[in-house]
Amino acid sequence: MKIIAVGMNYAAHNKEMQHTLELTEPTFFMKGDSSLLKDGKPFFIPDFSSEVHYETEIVIRINRLGKNIAERFAHRYYGEITVGIDFTARDLQKRLRSQGLPWEISKAFDNSAALGTFIPVSETEGIDHIPFHMEINGQTVQEGNTSQLLFPVNRIIAHASRYFTLKIGDLIYTGTPSGVGPVHIGDHLQGYIGDRKLLDFYVR
């Protein structure tokens, strides 16, 4: 199982992060299976970072083997979605980027990919119209809709499959909207698709 994550896929988030690149195709980075955090287990802030940020995202689970998938057929390769969080050690990321170095350790560290409970796409209004939000301690801090994606889900899948064979169980984190920020010990994080709570855990 692998985790493919899409960076810079919401215009408002790119603005808040001062990204000025004009992208013509999705940008990917990877996380390993040890990055997964699921079943409501707590997230422990790692000792190598003093600035860990949440990034709430819609997550797609691949349900069949695929390679070089045409965009018009991409919908056949998934059937379930959930809410996830791409935790980012922002201080590490900034330092490594400023030095022109790879910043994988700021994104792919253990338990950096929180994952909620999956629901069928058929129970939503469609993959391109999914509203989602995240609350910290009962206050909404981030919200978005897949209609705002710069690169929609089916295009992401088609593009990713040019480079990586997609396998059953692979996860795709589709990008985060604006509103990212730090987490602190004691925070209670809850993620929703519409009014359905799919993610619920604490920061320790």
PDB file of C-alpha atoms in Angstrom:
ATOM      1  CA  MET A   1       0.000   0.000   0.000  1.00  0.00           C
ATOM      2  CA  LYS A   2       1.233   3.483  -0.858  1.00  0.00           C
ATOM      3  CA  ILE A   3      -0.033   6.977  -0.237  1.00  0.00           C
ATOM      4  CA  ILE A   4       0.058   9.442  -3.109  1.00  0.00           C
ATOM      5  CA  ALA A   5      -0.547  13.042  -2.043  1.00  0.00           C
ATOM      6  CA  VAL A   6      -1.267  16.034  -4.247  1.00  0.00           C
ATOM      7  CA  GLY A   7       0.329  19.352  -3.425  1.00  0.00           C
ATOM      8  CA  MET A   8      -0.896  22.858  -4.293  1.00  0.00           C
ATOM      9  CA  ASN A   9      -4.309  21.750  -5.550  1.00  0.00           C
ATOM     10  CA  TYR A  10      -6.468  24.602  -4.185  1.00  0.00           C
ATOM     11  CA  ALA A  11      -5.911  28.164  -5.389  1.00  0.00           C
ATOM     12  CA  ALA A  12      -6.766  29.776  -2.032  1.00  0.00           C
ATOM     13  CA  HIS A  13      -4.282  27.554  -0.194  1.00  0.00           C
ATOM     14  CA  ASN A  14      -1.580  28.354  -2.736  1.00  0.00           C
ATOM     15  CA  LYS A  15      -2.202  32.044  -2.085  1.00  0.00           C
ATOM     16  CA  GLU A  16      -1.974  31.675   1.690  1.00  0.00           C
ATOM     17  CA  MET A  17       1.287  29.741   1.313  1.00  0.00           C
ATOM     18  CA  GLN A  18       2.590  32.278  -1.215  1.00  0.00           C
ATOM     19  CA  HIS A  19       3.018  29.680  -3.940  1.00  0.00           C
ATOM     20  CA  THR A  20       3.288  31.467  -7.275  1.00  0.00           C
ATOM     21  CA  LEU A  21       3.837  28.528  -9.633  1.00  0.00           C
ATOM     22  CA  GLU A  22       1.490  28.198 -12.604  1.00  0.00           C
ATOM     23  CA  LEU A  23       0.838  24.455 -12.558  1.00  0.00           C
ATOM     24  CA  THR A  24      -0.175  22.571 -15.696  1.00  0.00           C
ATOM     25  CA  GLU A  25      -0.330  19.132 -14.093  1.00  0.00           C
ATOM     26  CA  PRO A  26      -0.748  17.673 -10.582  1.00  0.00           C
ATOM     27  CA  THR A  27       2.238  17.723  -8.230  1.00  0.00           C
ATOM     28  CA  PHE A  28       2.786  14.541  -6.226  1.00  0.00           C
ATOM     29  CA  PHE A  29       4.678  13.505  -3.138  1.00  0.00           C
ATOM     30  CA  MET A  30       4.583  10.151  -1.349  1.00  0.00           C
ATOM     31  CA  LYS A  31       4.012   8.811   2.130  1.00  0.00           C
ATOM     32  CA  GLY A  32       4.729   5.274   3.336  1.00  0.00           C
ATOM     33  CA  ASP A  33       2.416   2.852   5.128  1.00  0.00           C
ATOM     34  CA  SER A  34       3.971   3.830   8.479  1.00  0.00           C
ATOM     35  CA  SER A  35       2.542   7.321   7.921  1.00  0.00           C
ATOM     36  CA  LEU A  36      -1.002   6.052   8.473  1.00  0.00           C
ATOM     37  CA  LEU A  37      -2.910   7.093  11.586  1.00  0.00           C
ATOM     38  CA  LYS A  38      -6.377   5.554  11.787  1.00  0.00           C
ATOM     39  CA  ASP A  39      -9.080   4.100  14.051  1.00  0.00           C
ATOM     40  CA  GLY A  40      -9.257   7.293  16.106  1.00  0.00           C
ATOM     41  CA  LYS A  41      -5.796   6.823  17.602  1.00  0.00           C
ATOM     42  CA  PRO A  42      -4.153   9.981  18.968  1.00  0.00           C
ATOM     43  CA  PHE A  43      -1.563  11.949  17.061  1.00  0.00           C
ATOM     44  CA  PHE A  44       1.611  12.529  19.052  1.00  0.00           C
ATOM     45  CA  ILE A  45       3.497  15.687  18.119  1.00  0.00           C
ATOM     46  CA  PRO A  46       7.009  14.534  17.131  1.00  0.00           C
ATOM     47  CA  ASP A  47      10.026  15.801  19.019  1.00  0.00           C
ATOM     48  CA  PHE A  48      11.776  16.955  15.840  1.00  0.00           C
ATOM     49  CA  SER A  49       9.276  19.713  15.053  1.00  0.00           C
ATOM     50  CA  SER A  50       7.887  22.710  16.919  1.00  0.00           C
ATOM     51  CA  GLU A  51       5.405  23.652  14.178  1.00  0.00           C
ATOM     52  CA  VAL A  52       3.213  20.776  12.978  1.00  0.00           C
ATOM     53  CA  HIS A  53       0.324  21.912  10.768  1.00  0.00           C
ATOM     54  CA  TYR A  54      -2.932  20.165   9.868  1.00  0.00           C
ATOM     55  CA  GLU A  55      -4.001  19.988   6.209  1.00  0.00           C
ATOM     56  CA  THR A  56      -7.500  18.555   5.760  1.00  0.00           C
ATOM     57  CA  GLU A  57      -8.147  16.630   2.544  1.00  0.00           C
ATOM     58  CA  ILE A  58     -10.548  14.338   0.735  1.00  0.00           C
ATOM     59  CA  VAL A  59      -8.974  10.888   0.427  1.00  0.00           C
ATOM     60  CA  ILE A  60      -9.709   8.353  -2.310  1.00  0.00           C
ATOM     61  CA  ARG A  61      -9.120   4.608  -1.892  1.00  0.00           C
ATOM     62  CA  ILE A  62      -8.163   2.682  -5.045  1.00  0.00           C
ATOM     63  CA  ASN A  63     -10.159  -0.536  -5.544  1.00  0.00           C
ATOM     64  CA  ARG A  64      -8.595  -2.125  -8.624  1.00  0.00           C
ATOM     65  CA  LEU A  65      -5.228  -2.511 -10.311  1.00  0.00           C
ATOM     66  CA  GLY A  66      -4.489   0.138 -12.907  1.00  0.00           C
ATOM     67  CA  LYS A  67      -1.742   1.589 -15.071  1.00  0.00           C
ATOM     68  CA  ASN A  68      -1.970   4.358 -17.710  1.00  0.00           C
ATOM     69  CA  ILE A  69      -5.630   4.904 -16.903  1.00  0.00           C
ATOM     70  CA  ALA A  70      -7.549   7.184 -19.245  1.00  0.00           C
ATOM     71  CA  GLU A  71      -9.252  10.037 -17.392  1.00  0.00           C
ATOM     72  CA  ARG A  72     -12.672   9.024 -18.742  1.00  0.00           C
ATOM     73  CA  PHE A  73     -12.264   5.606 -17.095  1.00  0.00           C
ATOM     74  CA  ALA A  74     -10.731   6.793 -13.807  1.00  0.00           C
ATOM     75  CA  HIS A  75     -14.071   6.629 -11.943  1.00  0.00           C
ATOM     76  CA  ARG A  76     -13.923   2.835 -12.252  1.00  0.00           C
ATOM     77  CA  TYR A  77     -10.879   2.659  -9.974  1.00  0.00           C
ATOM     78  CA  TYR A  78     -12.420   3.926  -6.731  1.00  0.00           C
ATOM     79  CA  GLY A  79     -15.717   3.714  -4.903  1.00  0.00           C
ATOM     80  CA  GLU A  80     -15.070   5.092  -1.426  1.00  0.00           C
ATOM     81  CA  ILE A  81     -13.858   8.353   0.056  1.00  0.00           C
ATOM     82  CA  THR A  82     -13.124   9.837   3.449  1.00  0.00           C
ATOM     83  CA  VAL A  83     -11.537  12.823   5.162  1.00  0.00           C
ATOM     84  CA  GLY A  84      -7.859  12.731   6.058  1.00  0.00           C
ATOM     85  CA  ILE A  85      -5.188  15.039   7.415  1.00  0.00           C
ATOM     86  CA  ASP A  86      -1.779  15.489   5.868  1.00  0.00           C
ATOM     87  CA  PHE A  87       0.271  16.554   8.876  1.00  0.00           C
ATOM     88  CA  THR A  88       3.239  18.704   7.911  1.00  0.00           C
ATOM     89  CA  ALA A  89       6.293  19.629   9.982  1.00  0.00           C
ATOM     90  CA  ARG A  90       6.227  23.148   8.611  1.00  0.00           C
ATOM     91  CA  ASP A  91       9.454  24.298  10.223  1.00  0.00           C
ATOM     92  CA  LEU A  92      11.351  21.384   8.664  1.00  0.00           C
ATOM     93  CA  GLN A  93       9.696  21.944   5.308  1.00  0.00           C
ATOM     94  CA  LYS A  94      10.625  25.638   5.245  1.00  0.00           C
ATOM     95  CA  ARG A  95      14.236  24.947   6.198  1.00  0.00           C
ATOM     96  CA  LEU A  96      14.724  22.171   3.666  1.00  0.00           C
ATOM     97  CA  ARG A  97      13.049  24.112   0.872  1.00  0.00           C
ATOM     98  CA  SER A  98      15.222  27.153   1.559  1.00  0.00           C
ATOM     99  CA  GLN A  99      18.289  24.930   1.147  1.00  0.00           C
ATOM    100  CA  GLY A 100      16.983  23.394  -2.081  1.00  0.00           C
ATOM    101  CA  LEU A 101      16.787  19.961  -0.438  1.00  0.00           C
ATOM    102  CA  PRO A 102      14.078  17.289  -0.616  1.00  0.00           C
ATOM    103  CA  TRP A 103      11.481  17.813   2.136  1.00  0.00           C
ATOM    104  CA  GLU A 104      10.072  14.298   2.387  1.00  0.00           C
ATOM    105  CA  ILE A 105      10.773  14.016   6.129  1.00  0.00           C
ATOM    106  CA  SER A 106       8.479  16.980   6.776  1.00  0.00           C
ATOM    107  CA  LYS A 107       5.545  15.179   5.156  1.00  0.00           C
ATOM    108  CA  ALA A 108       6.080  11.430   5.336  1.00  0.00           C
ATOM    109  CA  PHE A 109       7.044  10.905   8.962  1.00  0.00           C
ATOM    110  CA  ASP A 110       5.266   8.231  11.050  1.00  0.00           C
ATOM    111  CA  ASN A 111       1.554   8.909  11.714  1.00  0.00           C
ATOM    112  CA  SER A 112       1.527  11.964   9.450  1.00  0.00           C
ATOM    113  CA  ALA A 113      -1.461  10.719   7.420  1.00  0.00           C
ATOM    114  CA  ALA A 114      -4.592  10.680   9.578  1.00  0.00           C
ATOM    115  CA  LEU A 115      -7.422   8.722   7.966  1.00  0.00           C
ATOM    116  CA  GLY A 116     -11.136   8.701   8.661  1.00  0.00           C
ATOM    117  CA  THR A 117     -13.897   6.148   8.064  1.00  0.00           C
ATOM    118  CA  PHE A 118     -14.678   5.507   4.406  1.00  0.00           C
ATOM    119  CA  ILE A 119     -18.105   6.022   2.849  1.00  0.00           C
ATOM    120  CA  PRO A 120     -19.344   5.143  -0.669  1.00  0.00           C
ATOM    121  CA  VAL A 121     -19.049   7.890  -3.260  1.00  0.00           C
ATOM    122  CA  SER A 122     -22.605   6.915  -4.236  1.00  0.00           C
ATOM    123  CA  GLU A 123     -23.818   8.399  -0.943  1.00  0.00           C
ATOM    124  CA  THR A 124     -22.556  11.854  -1.966  1.00  0.00           C
ATOM    125  CA  GLU A 125     -23.578  14.308  -4.681  1.00  0.00           C
ATOM    126  CA  GLY A 126     -20.671  13.128  -6.812  1.00  0.00           C
ATOM    127  CA  ILE A 127     -16.908  13.176  -6.661  1.00  0.00           C
ATOM    128  CA  ASP A 128     -16.676  16.737  -8.016  1.00  0.00           C
ATOM    129  CA  HIS A 129     -19.165  18.221  -5.516  1.00  0.00           C
ATOM    130  CA  ILE A 130     -18.081  16.984  -2.081  1.00  0.00           C
ATOM    131  CA  PRO A 131     -18.158  19.511   0.781  1.00  0.00           C
ATOM    132  CA  PHE A 132     -15.859  18.831   3.726  1.00  0.00           C
ATOM    133  CA  HIS A 133     -14.579  20.611   6.799  1.00  0.00           C
ATOM    134  CA  MET A 134     -12.499  20.129   9.912  1.00  0.00           C
ATOM    135  CA  GLU A 135     -13.102  21.320  13.448  1.00  0.00           C
ATOM    136  CA  ILE A 136     -10.602  21.820  16.255  1.00  0.00           C
ATOM    137  CA  ASN A 137     -12.112  21.922  19.734  1.00  0.00           C
ATOM    138  CA  GLY A 138     -15.559  22.447  18.228  1.00  0.00           C
ATOM    139  CA  GLN A 139     -14.594  25.369  15.963  1.00  0.00           C
ATOM    140  CA  THR A 140     -14.463  25.053  12.168  1.00  0.00           C
ATOM    141  CA  VAL A 141     -10.931  25.891  11.046  1.00  0.00           C
ATOM    142  CA  GLN A 142     -10.899  24.610   7.486  1.00  0.00           C
ATOM    143  CA  GLU A 143     -13.508  23.860   4.831  1.00  0.00           C
ATOM    144  CA  GLY A 144     -13.542  23.138   1.151  1.00  0.00           C
ATOM    145  CA  ASN A 145     -15.293  21.399  -1.714  1.00  0.00           C
ATOM    146  CA  THR A 146     -13.873  19.146  -4.400  1.00  0.00           C
ATOM    147  CA  SER A 147     -15.468  21.512  -6.936  1.00  0.00           C
ATOM    148  CA  GLN A 148     -12.582  23.860  -6.040  1.00  0.00           C
ATOM    149  CA  LEU A 149      -9.803  21.413  -6.933  1.00  0.00           C
ATOM    150  CA  LEU A 150      -7.410  22.771  -9.553  1.00  0.00           C
ATOM    151  CA  PHE A 151      -6.981  19.192 -10.774  1.00  0.00           C
ATOM    152  CA  PRO A 152     -10.110  17.069 -10.217  1.00  0.00           C
ATOM    153  CA  VAL A 153     -10.003  13.546  -8.831  1.00  0.00           C
ATOM    154  CA  ASN A 154     -10.288  11.687 -12.125  1.00  0.00           C
ATOM    155  CA  ARG A 155      -7.482  13.709 -13.671  1.00  0.00           C
ATOM    156  CA  ILE A 156      -5.319  13.078 -10.603  1.00  0.00           C
ATOM    157  CA  ILE A 157      -5.825   9.326 -10.953  1.00  0.00           C
ATOM    158  CA  ALA A 158      -5.094   9.333 -14.672  1.00  0.00           C
ATOM    159  CA  HIS A 159      -1.927  11.387 -14.230  1.00  0.00           C
ATOM    160  CA  ALA A 160      -0.652   9.389 -11.249  1.00  0.00           C
ATOM    161  CA  SER A 161      -1.134   6.114 -13.111  1.00  0.00           C
ATOM    162  CA  ARG A 162       1.332   7.250 -15.788  1.00  0.00           C
ATOM    163  CA  TYR A 163       4.104   7.062 -13.200  1.00  0.00           C
ATOM    164  CA  PHE A 164       2.882   4.586 -10.585  1.00  0.00           C
ATOM    165  CA  THR A 165       0.929   1.365 -10.926  1.00  0.00           C
ATOM    166  CA  LEU A 166      -2.138   1.887  -8.770  1.00  0.00           C
ATOM    167  CA  LYS A 167      -2.945  -1.081  -6.559  1.00  0.00           C
ATOM    168  CA  ILE A 168      -5.931  -2.081  -4.475  1.00  0.00           C
ATOM    169  CA  GLY A 169      -5.813  -0.227  -1.172  1.00  0.00           C
ATOM    170  CA  ASP A 170      -3.616   2.640  -2.355  1.00  0.00           C
ATOM    171  CA  LEU A 171      -4.702   6.033  -1.008  1.00  0.00           C
ATOM    172  CA  ILE A 172      -4.740   9.387  -2.761  1.00  0.00           C
ATOM    173  CA  TYR A 173      -4.807  12.553  -0.646  1.00  0.00           C
ATOM    174  CA  THR A 174      -6.230  15.103  -3.066  1.00  0.00           C
ATOM    175  CA  GLY A 175      -4.982  18.409  -1.630  1.00  0.00           C
ATOM    176  CA  THR A 176      -5.939  20.900   1.050  1.00  0.00           C
ATOM    177  CA  PRO A 177      -7.934  24.148   0.914  1.00  0.00           C
ATOM    178  CA  SER A 178      -6.966  27.340   2.719  1.00  0.00           C
ATOM    179  CA  GLY A 179      -7.021  27.570   6.496  1.00  0.00           C
ATOM    180  CA  VAL A 180      -4.105  25.323   7.468  1.00  0.00           C
ATOM    181  CA  GLY A 181      -2.528  25.922  10.845  1.00  0.00           C
ATOM    182  CA  PRO A 182      -0.703  24.430  13.841  1.00  0.00           C
ATOM    183  CA  VAL A 183      -1.921  21.762  16.232  1.00  0.00           C
ATOM    184  CA  HIS A 184      -1.244  21.706  19.956  1.00  0.00           C
ATOM    185  CA  ILE A 185      -1.288  19.107  22.699  1.00  0.00           C
ATOM    186  CA  GLY A 186      -4.871  18.561  23.839  1.00  0.00           C
ATOM    187  CA  ASP A 187      -6.519  19.601  20.566  1.00  0.00           C
ATOM    188  CA  HIS A 188      -9.586  17.598  19.500  1.00  0.00           C
ATOM    189  CA  LEU A 189      -9.769  17.184  15.708  1.00  0.00           C
ATOM    190  CA  GLN A 190     -12.975  16.156  13.909  1.00  0.00           C
ATOM    191  CA  GLY A 191     -13.359  15.850  10.145  1.00  0.00           C
ATOM    192  CA  TYR A 192     -16.610  15.849   8.181  1.00  0.00           C
ATOM    193  CA  ILE A 193     -17.985  15.221   4.717  1.00  0.00           C
ATOM    194  CA  GLY A 194     -21.148  17.271   4.711  1.00  0.00           C
ATOM    195  CA  ASP A 195     -22.633  16.663   8.166  1.00  0.00           C
ATOM    196  CA  ARG A 196     -21.168  13.157   8.508  1.00  0.00           C
ATOM    197  CA  LYS A 197     -18.322  12.953  11.010  1.00  0.00           C
ATOM    198  CA  LEU A 198     -15.714  10.535   9.670  1.00  0.00           C
ATOM    199  CA  LEU A 199     -12.573  11.546  11.571  1.00  0.00           C
ATOM    200  CA  ASP A 200     -12.265  12.036  15.338  1.00  0.00           C
ATOM    201  CA  PHE A 201      -9.080  12.011  17.413  1.00  0.00           C
ATOM    202  CA  TYR A 202      -6.914  13.971  19.861  1.00  0.00           C
ATOM    203  CA  VAL A 203      -3.437  15.485  19.715  1.00  0.00           C
ATOM    204  CA  ARG A 204      -1.072  14.335  22.475  1.00  0.00           C
TER     205      ARG A 204
END
